[in-house]
Amino acid sequence: MKVICNFALDPRIKLAPNAGSDRSWVWSAFDFSGGDLEETVFALRFADSDVAKAFQDKFVEGQAIMEKLLAGEDSAEGAVEADEAAAALEGLKTSDDDKKEE
């Protein structure tokens, strides 16, 4: 299976109805699925307007989460694990650190 789209859910991306249809969406984003970053226009058509609306809702929900992350607002989910990992990393040293102490 080939990945056909690989892009960040940037809050600046605007979904637009494709050809005025209530069951399809089109948007432009920087895609990385081919290994190189290039601006690409995507389009999706769904079986019915309810599924298209559900996609739009999830897309916009994901953009809202990304906007908070970009603004520096972290989610409380996983905070304890993140703090534990950060504390463990603080104690790590490289061989260059040992030379500086001498």
mmCIF file of N, CA and C in Angstrom:
data_model
loop_
_atom_site.group_PDB
_atom_site.id
_atom_site.type_symbol
_atom_site.label_atom_id
_atom_site.label_comp_id
_atom_site.label_asym_id
_atom_site.label_seq_id
_atom_site.Cartn_x
_atom_site.Cartn_y
_atom_site.Cartn_z
ATOM 1 N N MET A 1 0.840 -1.178 0.000
ATOM 2 C CA MET A 1 0.000 0.000 0.000
ATOM 3 C C MET A 1 0.885 1.242 0.000
ATOM 4 N N LYS A 2 0.587 2.181 -0.837
ATOM 5 C CA LYS A 2 1.346 3.418 -0.923
ATOM 6 C C LYS A 2 0.615 4.531 -0.171
ATOM 7 N N VAL A 3 1.369 5.297 0.607
ATOM 8 C CA VAL A 3 0.799 6.460 1.273
ATOM 9 C C VAL A 3 0.513 7.504 0.206
ATOM 10 N N ILE A 4 -0.717 8.003 0.168
ATOM 11 C CA ILE A 4 -1.051 8.970 -0.873
ATOM 12 C C ILE A 4 -1.104 10.404 -0.367
ATOM 13 N N CYS A 5 -1.092 10.587 0.936
ATOM 14 C CA CYS A 5 -0.970 11.938 1.477
ATOM 15 C C CYS A 5 -0.339 11.872 2.859
ATOM 16 N N ASN A 6 0.557 12.807 3.106
ATOM 17 C CA ASN A 6 1.277 12.867 4.369
ATOM 18 C C ASN A 6 1.562 14.336 4.640
ATOM 19 N N PHE A 7 0.696 14.967 5.422
ATOM 20 C CA PHE A 7 0.839 16.394 5.666
ATOM 21 C C PHE A 7 0.447 16.729 7.091
ATOM 22 N N ALA A 8 0.976 17.851 7.570
ATOM 23 C CA ALA A 8 0.605 18.338 8.896
ATOM 24 C C ALA A 8 -0.766 18.987 8.806
ATOM 25 N N LEU A 9 -1.558 18.823 9.819
ATOM 26 C CA LEU A 9 -2.904 19.383 9.856
ATOM 27 C C LEU A 9 -2.833 20.848 10.279
ATOM 28 N N ASP A 10 -2.228 21.637 9.426
ATOM 29 C CA ASP A 10 -1.989 23.059 9.668
ATOM 30 C C ASP A 10 -3.310 23.802 9.844
ATOM 31 N N PRO A 11 -3.417 24.626 10.884
ATOM 32 C CA PRO A 11 -4.660 25.376 11.105
ATOM 33 C C PRO A 11 -5.000 26.336 9.964
ATOM 34 N N ARG A 12 -4.041 26.661 9.115
ATOM 35 C CA ARG A 12 -4.291 27.591 8.008
ATOM 36 C C ARG A 12 -4.917 26.909 6.791
ATOM 37 N N ILE A 13 -4.974 25.586 6.774
ATOM 38 C CA ILE A 13 -5.578 24.865 5.658
ATOM 39 C C ILE A 13 -7.087 25.105 5.681
ATOM 40 N N LYS A 14 -7.628 25.403 4.527
ATOM 41 C CA LYS A 14 -9.070 25.645 4.405
ATOM 42 C C LYS A 14 -9.703 24.561 3.551
ATOM 43 N N LEU A 15 -10.655 23.849 4.140
ATOM 44 C CA LEU A 15 -11.440 22.891 3.374
ATOM 45 C C LEU A 15 -12.471 23.666 2.562
ATOM 46 N N ALA A 16 -12.666 23.283 1.323
ATOM 47 C CA ALA A 16 -13.679 23.924 0.491
ATOM 48 C C ALA A 16 -14.487 22.839 -0.205
ATOM 49 N N PRO A 17 -15.772 23.061 -0.375
ATOM 50 C CA PRO A 17 -16.563 22.085 -1.128
ATOM 51 C C PRO A 17 -15.996 21.961 -2.545
ATOM 52 N N ASN A 18 -15.896 20.740 -3.028
ATOM 53 C CA ASN A 18 -15.368 20.506 -4.367
ATOM 54 C C ASN A 18 -16.506 20.613 -5.374
ATOM 55 N N ALA A 19 -16.408 21.554 -6.277
ATOM 56 C CA ALA A 19 -17.410 21.773 -7.327
ATOM 57 C C ALA A 19 -18.807 21.976 -6.741
ATOM 58 N N GLY A 20 -18.865 22.584 -5.546
ATOM 59 C CA GLY A 20 -20.151 22.878 -4.931
ATOM 60 C C GLY A 20 -20.868 21.672 -4.352
ATOM 61 N N SER A 21 -20.210 20.532 -4.313
ATOM 62 C CA SER A 21 -20.831 19.309 -3.801
ATOM 63 C C SER A 21 -20.846 19.305 -2.282
ATOM 64 N N ASP A 22 -21.889 18.729 -1.699
ATOM 65 C CA ASP A 22 -21.962 18.624 -0.244
ATOM 66 C C ASP A 22 -21.361 17.315 0.256
ATOM 67 N N ARG A 23 -20.765 16.543 -0.644
ATOM 68 C CA ARG A 23 -20.140 15.280 -0.222
ATOM 69 C C ARG A 23 -18.692 15.148 -0.658
ATOM 70 N N SER A 24 -18.064 16.273 -1.012
ATOM 71 C CA SER A 24 -16.644 16.226 -1.364
ATOM 72 C C SER A 24 -15.933 17.478 -0.872
ATOM 73 N N TRP A 25 -14.647 17.309 -0.582
ATOM 74 C CA TRP A 25 -13.822 18.404 -0.071
ATOM 75 C C TRP A 25 -12.547 18.515 -0.870
ATOM 76 N N VAL A 26 -12.029 19.719 -0.985
ATOM 77 C CA VAL A 26 -10.746 19.965 -1.626
ATOM 78 C C VAL A 26 -9.951 20.911 -0.736
ATOM 79 N N TRP A 27 -8.618 20.699 -0.676
ATOM 80 C CA TRP A 27 -7.749 21.570 0.110
ATOM 81 C C TRP A 27 -6.326 21.467 -0.427
ATOM 82 N N SER A 28 -5.515 22.422 -0.065
ATOM 83 C CA SER A 28 -4.122 22.462 -0.475
ATOM 84 C C SER A 28 -3.249 22.362 0.768
ATOM 85 N N ALA A 29 -2.197 21.553 0.685
ATOM 86 C CA ALA A 29 -1.287 21.374 1.822
ATOM 87 C C ALA A 29 0.092 20.977 1.298
ATOM 88 N N PHE A 30 1.094 21.115 2.142
ATOM 89 C CA PHE A 30 2.440 20.656 1.805
ATOM 90 C C PHE A 30 2.532 19.176 2.122
ATOM 91 N N ASP A 31 2.656 18.362 1.085
ATOM 92 C CA ASP A 31 2.652 16.907 1.190
ATOM 93 C C ASP A 31 4.075 16.365 1.213
ATOM 94 N N PHE A 32 4.286 15.276 1.951
ATOM 95 C CA PHE A 32 5.600 14.648 2.044
ATOM 96 C C PHE A 32 5.533 13.162 1.700
ATOM 97 N N SER A 33 4.439 12.718 1.091
ATOM 98 C CA SER A 33 4.275 11.285 0.836
ATOM 99 C C SER A 33 5.269 10.736 -0.178
ATOM 100 N N GLY A 34 5.771 11.579 -1.076
ATOM 101 C CA GLY A 34 6.737 11.114 -2.075
ATOM 102 C C GLY A 34 8.169 11.248 -1.623
ATOM 103 N N GLY A 35 8.388 11.702 -0.388
ATOM 104 C CA GLY A 35 9.735 11.868 0.125
ATOM 105 C C GLY A 35 10.260 13.284 0.016
ATOM 106 N N ASP A 36 9.620 14.099 -0.822
ATOM 107 C CA ASP A 36 9.990 15.509 -0.959
ATOM 108 C C ASP A 36 8.787 16.364 -0.572
ATOM 109 N N LEU A 37 9.046 17.480 0.046
ATOM 110 C CA LEU A 37 7.976 18.387 0.455
ATOM 111 C C LEU A 37 7.517 19.193 -0.752
ATOM 112 N N GLU A 38 6.237 19.050 -1.114
ATOM 113 C CA GLU A 38 5.717 19.823 -2.236
ATOM 114 C C GLU A 38 4.246 20.167 -1.993
ATOM 115 N N GLU A 39 3.867 21.363 -2.436
ATOM 116 C CA GLU A 39 2.481 21.791 -2.264
ATOM 117 C C GLU A 39 1.592 20.971 -3.195
ATOM 118 N N THR A 40 0.524 20.424 -2.630
ATOM 119 C CA THR A 40 -0.351 19.520 -3.366
ATOM 120 C C THR A 40 -1.801 19.892 -3.095
ATOM 121 N N VAL A 41 -2.647 19.719 -4.086
ATOM 122 C CA VAL A 41 -4.088 19.899 -3.916
ATOM 123 C C VAL A 41 -4.690 18.506 -3.744
ATOM 124 N N PHE A 42 -5.456 18.334 -2.668
ATOM 125 C CA PHE A 42 -6.112 17.063 -2.369
ATOM 126 C C PHE A 42 -7.614 17.211 -2.560
ATOM 127 N N ALA A 43 -8.255 16.116 -2.904
ATOM 128 C CA ALA A 43 -9.713 16.099 -3.008
ATOM 129 C C ALA A 43 -10.211 14.740 -2.536
ATOM 130 N N LEU A 44 -11.298 14.757 -1.803
ATOM 131 C CA LEU A 44 -11.934 13.524 -1.325
ATOM 132 C C LEU A 44 -13.427 13.608 -1.615
ATOM 133 N N ARG A 45 -13.979 12.503 -2.090
ATOM 134 C CA ARG A 45 -15.423 12.426 -2.287
ATOM 135 C C ARG A 45 -15.945 11.276 -1.428
ATOM 136 N N PHE A 46 -17.025 11.516 -0.734
ATOM 137 C CA PHE A 46 -17.590 10.540 0.189
ATOM 138 C C PHE A 46 -18.913 9.995 -0.350
ATOM 139 N N ALA A 47 -19.339 8.888 0.228
ATOM 140 C CA ALA A 47 -20.564 8.228 -0.227
ATOM 141 C C ALA A 47 -21.795 9.114 -0.038
ATOM 142 N N ASP A 48 -21.813 9.873 1.051
ATOM 143 C CA ASP A 48 -22.948 10.766 1.279
ATOM 144 C C ASP A 48 -22.501 11.989 2.076
ATOM 145 N N SER A 49 -23.395 12.942 2.189
ATOM 146 C CA SER A 49 -23.052 14.211 2.835
ATOM 147 C C SER A 49 -22.817 14.059 4.336
ATOM 148 N N ASP A 50 -23.437 13.062 4.969
ATOM 149 C CA ASP A 50 -23.214 12.849 6.405
ATOM 150 C C ASP A 50 -21.770 12.434 6.683
ATOM 151 N N VAL A 51 -21.236 11.559 5.861
ATOM 152 C CA VAL A 51 -19.849 11.118 6.023
ATOM 153 C C VAL A 51 -18.904 12.282 5.715
ATOM 154 N N ALA A 52 -19.225 13.074 4.692
ATOM 155 C CA ALA A 52 -18.410 14.239 4.355
ATOM 156 C C ALA A 52 -18.392 15.242 5.506
ATOM 157 N N LYS A 53 -19.537 15.440 6.143
ATOM 158 C CA LYS A 53 -19.633 16.365 7.281
ATOM 159 C C LYS A 53 -18.844 15.827 8.467
ATOM 160 N N ALA A 54 -18.887 14.518 8.710
ATOM 161 C CA ALA A 54 -18.113 13.909 9.802
ATOM 162 C C ALA A 54 -16.617 14.098 9.555
ATOM 163 N N PHE A 55 -16.180 13.942 8.296
ATOM 164 C CA PHE A 55 -14.773 14.175 7.955
ATOM 165 C C PHE A 55 -14.400 15.623 8.246
ATOM 166 N N GLN A 56 -15.238 16.553 7.814
ATOM 167 C CA GLN A 56 -14.967 17.975 8.049
ATOM 168 C C GLN A 56 -14.860 18.268 9.545
ATOM 169 N N ASP A 57 -15.757 17.707 10.330
ATOM 170 C CA ASP A 57 -15.736 17.931 11.779
ATOM 171 C C ASP A 57 -14.430 17.446 12.396
ATOM 172 N N LYS A 58 -13.989 16.246 12.019
ATOM 173 C CA LYS A 58 -12.741 15.692 12.554
ATOM 174 C C LYS A 58 -11.524 16.476 12.057
ATOM 175 N N PHE A 59 -11.561 16.909 10.814
ATOM 176 C CA PHE A 59 -10.476 17.695 10.239
ATOM 177 C C PHE A 59 -10.324 18.999 11.020
ATOM 178 N N VAL A 60 -11.427 19.698 11.242
ATOM 179 C CA VAL A 60 -11.414 20.972 11.969
ATOM 180 C C VAL A 60 -11.025 20.745 13.433
ATOM 181 N N GLU A 61 -11.485 19.655 14.018
ATOM 182 C CA GLU A 61 -11.111 19.313 15.397
ATOM 183 C C GLU A 61 -9.597 19.103 15.498
ATOM 184 N N GLY A 62 -9.031 18.387 14.544
ATOM 185 C CA GLY A 62 -7.585 18.171 14.520
ATOM 186 C C GLY A 62 -6.816 19.473 14.340
ATOM 187 N N GLN A 63 -7.344 20.365 13.507
ATOM 188 C CA GLN A 63 -6.705 21.670 13.325
ATOM 189 C C GLN A 63 -6.709 22.475 14.621
ATOM 190 N N ALA A 64 -7.796 22.401 15.380
ATOM 191 C CA ALA A 64 -7.873 23.128 16.649
ATOM 192 C C ALA A 64 -6.832 22.598 17.637
ATOM 193 N N ILE A 65 -6.655 21.287 17.673
ATOM 194 C CA ILE A 65 -5.635 20.684 18.537
ATOM 195 C C ILE A 65 -4.249 21.132 18.095
ATOM 196 N N MET A 66 -3.989 21.111 16.784
ATOM 197 C CA MET A 66 -2.689 21.528 16.262
ATOM 198 C C MET A 66 -2.427 23.005 16.564
ATOM 199 N N GLU A 67 -3.455 23.831 16.465
ATOM 200 C CA GLU A 67 -3.293 25.254 16.748
ATOM 201 C C GLU A 67 -2.861 25.466 18.204
ATOM 202 N N LYS A 68 -3.448 24.709 19.130
ATOM 203 C CA LYS A 68 -3.060 24.805 20.539
ATOM 204 C C LYS A 68 -1.616 24.355 20.736
ATOM 205 N N LEU A 69 -1.239 23.273 20.077
ATOM 206 C CA LEU A 69 0.140 22.785 20.193
ATOM 207 C C LEU A 69 1.137 23.803 19.655
ATOM 208 N N LEU A 70 0.800 24.414 18.518
ATOM 209 C CA LEU A 70 1.685 25.416 17.935
ATOM 210 C C LEU A 70 1.795 26.654 18.818
ATOM 211 N N ALA A 71 0.751 26.913 19.609
ATOM 212 C CA ALA A 71 0.756 28.057 20.521
ATOM 213 C C ALA A 71 1.459 27.723 21.840
ATOM 214 N N GLY A 72 1.900 26.461 21.983
ATOM 215 C CA GLY A 72 2.618 26.065 23.192
ATOM 216 C C GLY A 72 1.739 25.497 24.282
ATOM 217 N N GLU A 73 0.481 25.241 23.968
ATOM 218 C CA GLU A 73 -0.427 24.661 24.965
ATOM 219 C C GLU A 73 -0.384 23.144 24.836
ATOM 220 N N ASP A 74 0.224 22.503 25.807
ATOM 221 C CA ASP A 74 0.304 21.048 25.778
ATOM 222 C C ASP A 74 -0.954 20.437 26.367
ATOM 223 N N SER A 75 -1.261 19.256 25.923
ATOM 224 C CA SER A 75 -2.385 18.502 26.454
ATOM 225 C C SER A 75 -1.997 17.905 27.801
ATOM 226 N N ALA A 76 -2.944 17.783 28.706
ATOM 227 C CA ALA A 76 -2.687 17.158 30.004
ATOM 228 C C ALA A 76 -2.470 15.651 29.842
ATOM 229 N N GLU A 77 -2.982 15.095 28.747
ATOM 230 C CA GLU A 77 -2.830 13.668 28.493
ATOM 231 C C GLU A 77 -1.357 13.332 28.296
ATOM 232 N N GLY A 78 -0.855 12.406 29.080
ATOM 233 C CA GLY A 78 0.530 11.987 28.965
ATOM 234 C C GLY A 78 1.514 12.898 29.680
ATOM 235 N N ALA A 79 1.015 13.856 30.449
ATOM 236 C CA ALA A 79 1.893 14.825 31.103
ATOM 237 C C ALA A 79 2.821 14.155 32.116
ATOM 238 N N VAL A 80 2.319 13.212 32.884
ATOM 239 C CA VAL A 80 3.134 12.532 33.888
ATOM 240 C C VAL A 80 4.278 11.778 33.209
ATOM 241 N N GLU A 81 3.946 11.052 32.140
ATOM 242 C CA GLU A 81 4.970 10.300 31.416
ATOM 243 C C GLU A 81 6.003 11.243 30.798
ATOM 244 N N ALA A 82 5.541 12.368 30.279
ATOM 245 C CA ALA A 82 6.455 13.341 29.676
ATOM 246 C C ALA A 82 7.392 13.923 30.725
ATOM 247 N N ASP A 83 6.865 14.230 31.900
ATOM 248 C CA ASP A 83 7.700 14.760 32.983
ATOM 249 C C ASP A 83 8.739 13.735 33.428
ATOM 250 N N GLU A 84 8.333 12.465 33.505
ATOM 251 C CA GLU A 84 9.268 11.407 33.889
ATOM 252 C C GLU A 84 10.377 11.258 32.842
ATOM 253 N N ALA A 85 10.006 11.315 31.575
ATOM 254 C CA ALA A 85 11.004 11.212 30.511
ATOM 255 C C ALA A 85 11.958 12.401 30.548
ATOM 256 N N ALA A 86 11.430 13.597 30.785
ATOM 257 C CA ALA A 86 12.274 14.794 30.853
ATOM 258 C C ALA A 86 13.251 14.695 32.019
ATOM 259 N N ALA A 87 12.778 14.196 33.164
ATOM 260 C CA ALA A 87 13.651 14.047 34.328
ATOM 261 C C ALA A 87 14.756 13.027 34.047
ATOM 262 N N ALA A 88 14.413 11.947 33.363
ATOM 263 C CA ALA A 88 15.416 10.937 33.030
ATOM 264 C C ALA A 88 16.451 11.498 32.062
ATOM 265 N N LEU A 89 16.024 12.312 31.124
ATOM 266 C CA LEU A 89 16.945 12.893 30.150
ATOM 267 C C LEU A 89 17.893 13.909 30.780
ATOM 268 N N GLU A 90 17.447 14.588 31.826
ATOM 269 C CA GLU A 90 18.300 15.581 32.485
ATOM 270 C C GLU A 90 19.554 14.945 33.075
ATOM 271 N N GLY A 91 19.455 13.689 33.493
ATOM 272 C CA GLY A 91 20.585 13.012 34.102
ATOM 273 C C GLY A 91 21.568 12.417 33.108
ATOM 274 N N LEU A 92 21.242 12.445 31.831
ATOM 275 C CA LEU A 92 22.130 11.878 30.824
ATOM 276 C C LEU A 92 23.305 12.801 30.542
ATOM 277 N N LYS A 93 24.447 12.184 30.241
ATOM 278 C CA LYS A 93 25.647 12.938 29.898
ATOM 279 C C LYS A 93 26.253 12.350 28.642
ATOM 280 N N THR A 94 26.926 13.184 27.893
ATOM 281 C CA THR A 94 27.676 12.695 26.736
ATOM 282 C C THR A 94 29.147 12.638 27.127
ATOM 283 N N SER A 95 29.944 12.014 26.306
ATOM 284 C CA SER A 95 31.372 11.935 26.614
ATOM 285 C C SER A 95 31.988 13.333 26.599
ATOM 286 N N ASP A 96 31.460 14.250 25.805
ATOM 287 C CA ASP A 96 31.963 15.624 25.793
ATOM 288 C C ASP A 96 31.700 16.308 27.126
ATOM 289 N N ASP A 97 30.573 15.987 27.778
ATOM 290 C CA ASP A 97 30.277 16.572 29.087
ATOM 291 C C ASP A 97 31.312 16.164 30.117
ATOM 292 N N ASP A 98 31.768 14.913 30.040
ATOM 293 C CA ASP A 98 32.790 14.439 30.974
ATOM 294 C C ASP A 98 34.101 15.187 30.798
ATOM 295 N N LYS A 99 34.466 15.481 29.570
ATOM 296 C CA LYS A 99 35.722 16.199 29.296
ATOM 297 C C LYS A 99 35.650 17.627 29.811
ATOM 298 N N LYS A 100 34.470 18.252 29.736
ATOM 299 C CA LYS A 100 34.322 19.629 30.204
ATOM 300 C C LYS A 100 34.491 19.721 31.723
ATOM 301 N N GLU A 101 34.080 18.661 32.440
ATOM 302 C CA GLU A 101 34.161 18.664 33.898
ATOM 303 C C GLU A 101 35.599 18.521 34.380
ATOM 304 N N GLU A 102 36.514 17.970 33.566
ATOM 305 C CA GLU A 102 37.892 17.734 33.993
ATOM 306 C C GLU A 102 38.708 18.952 34.017
#
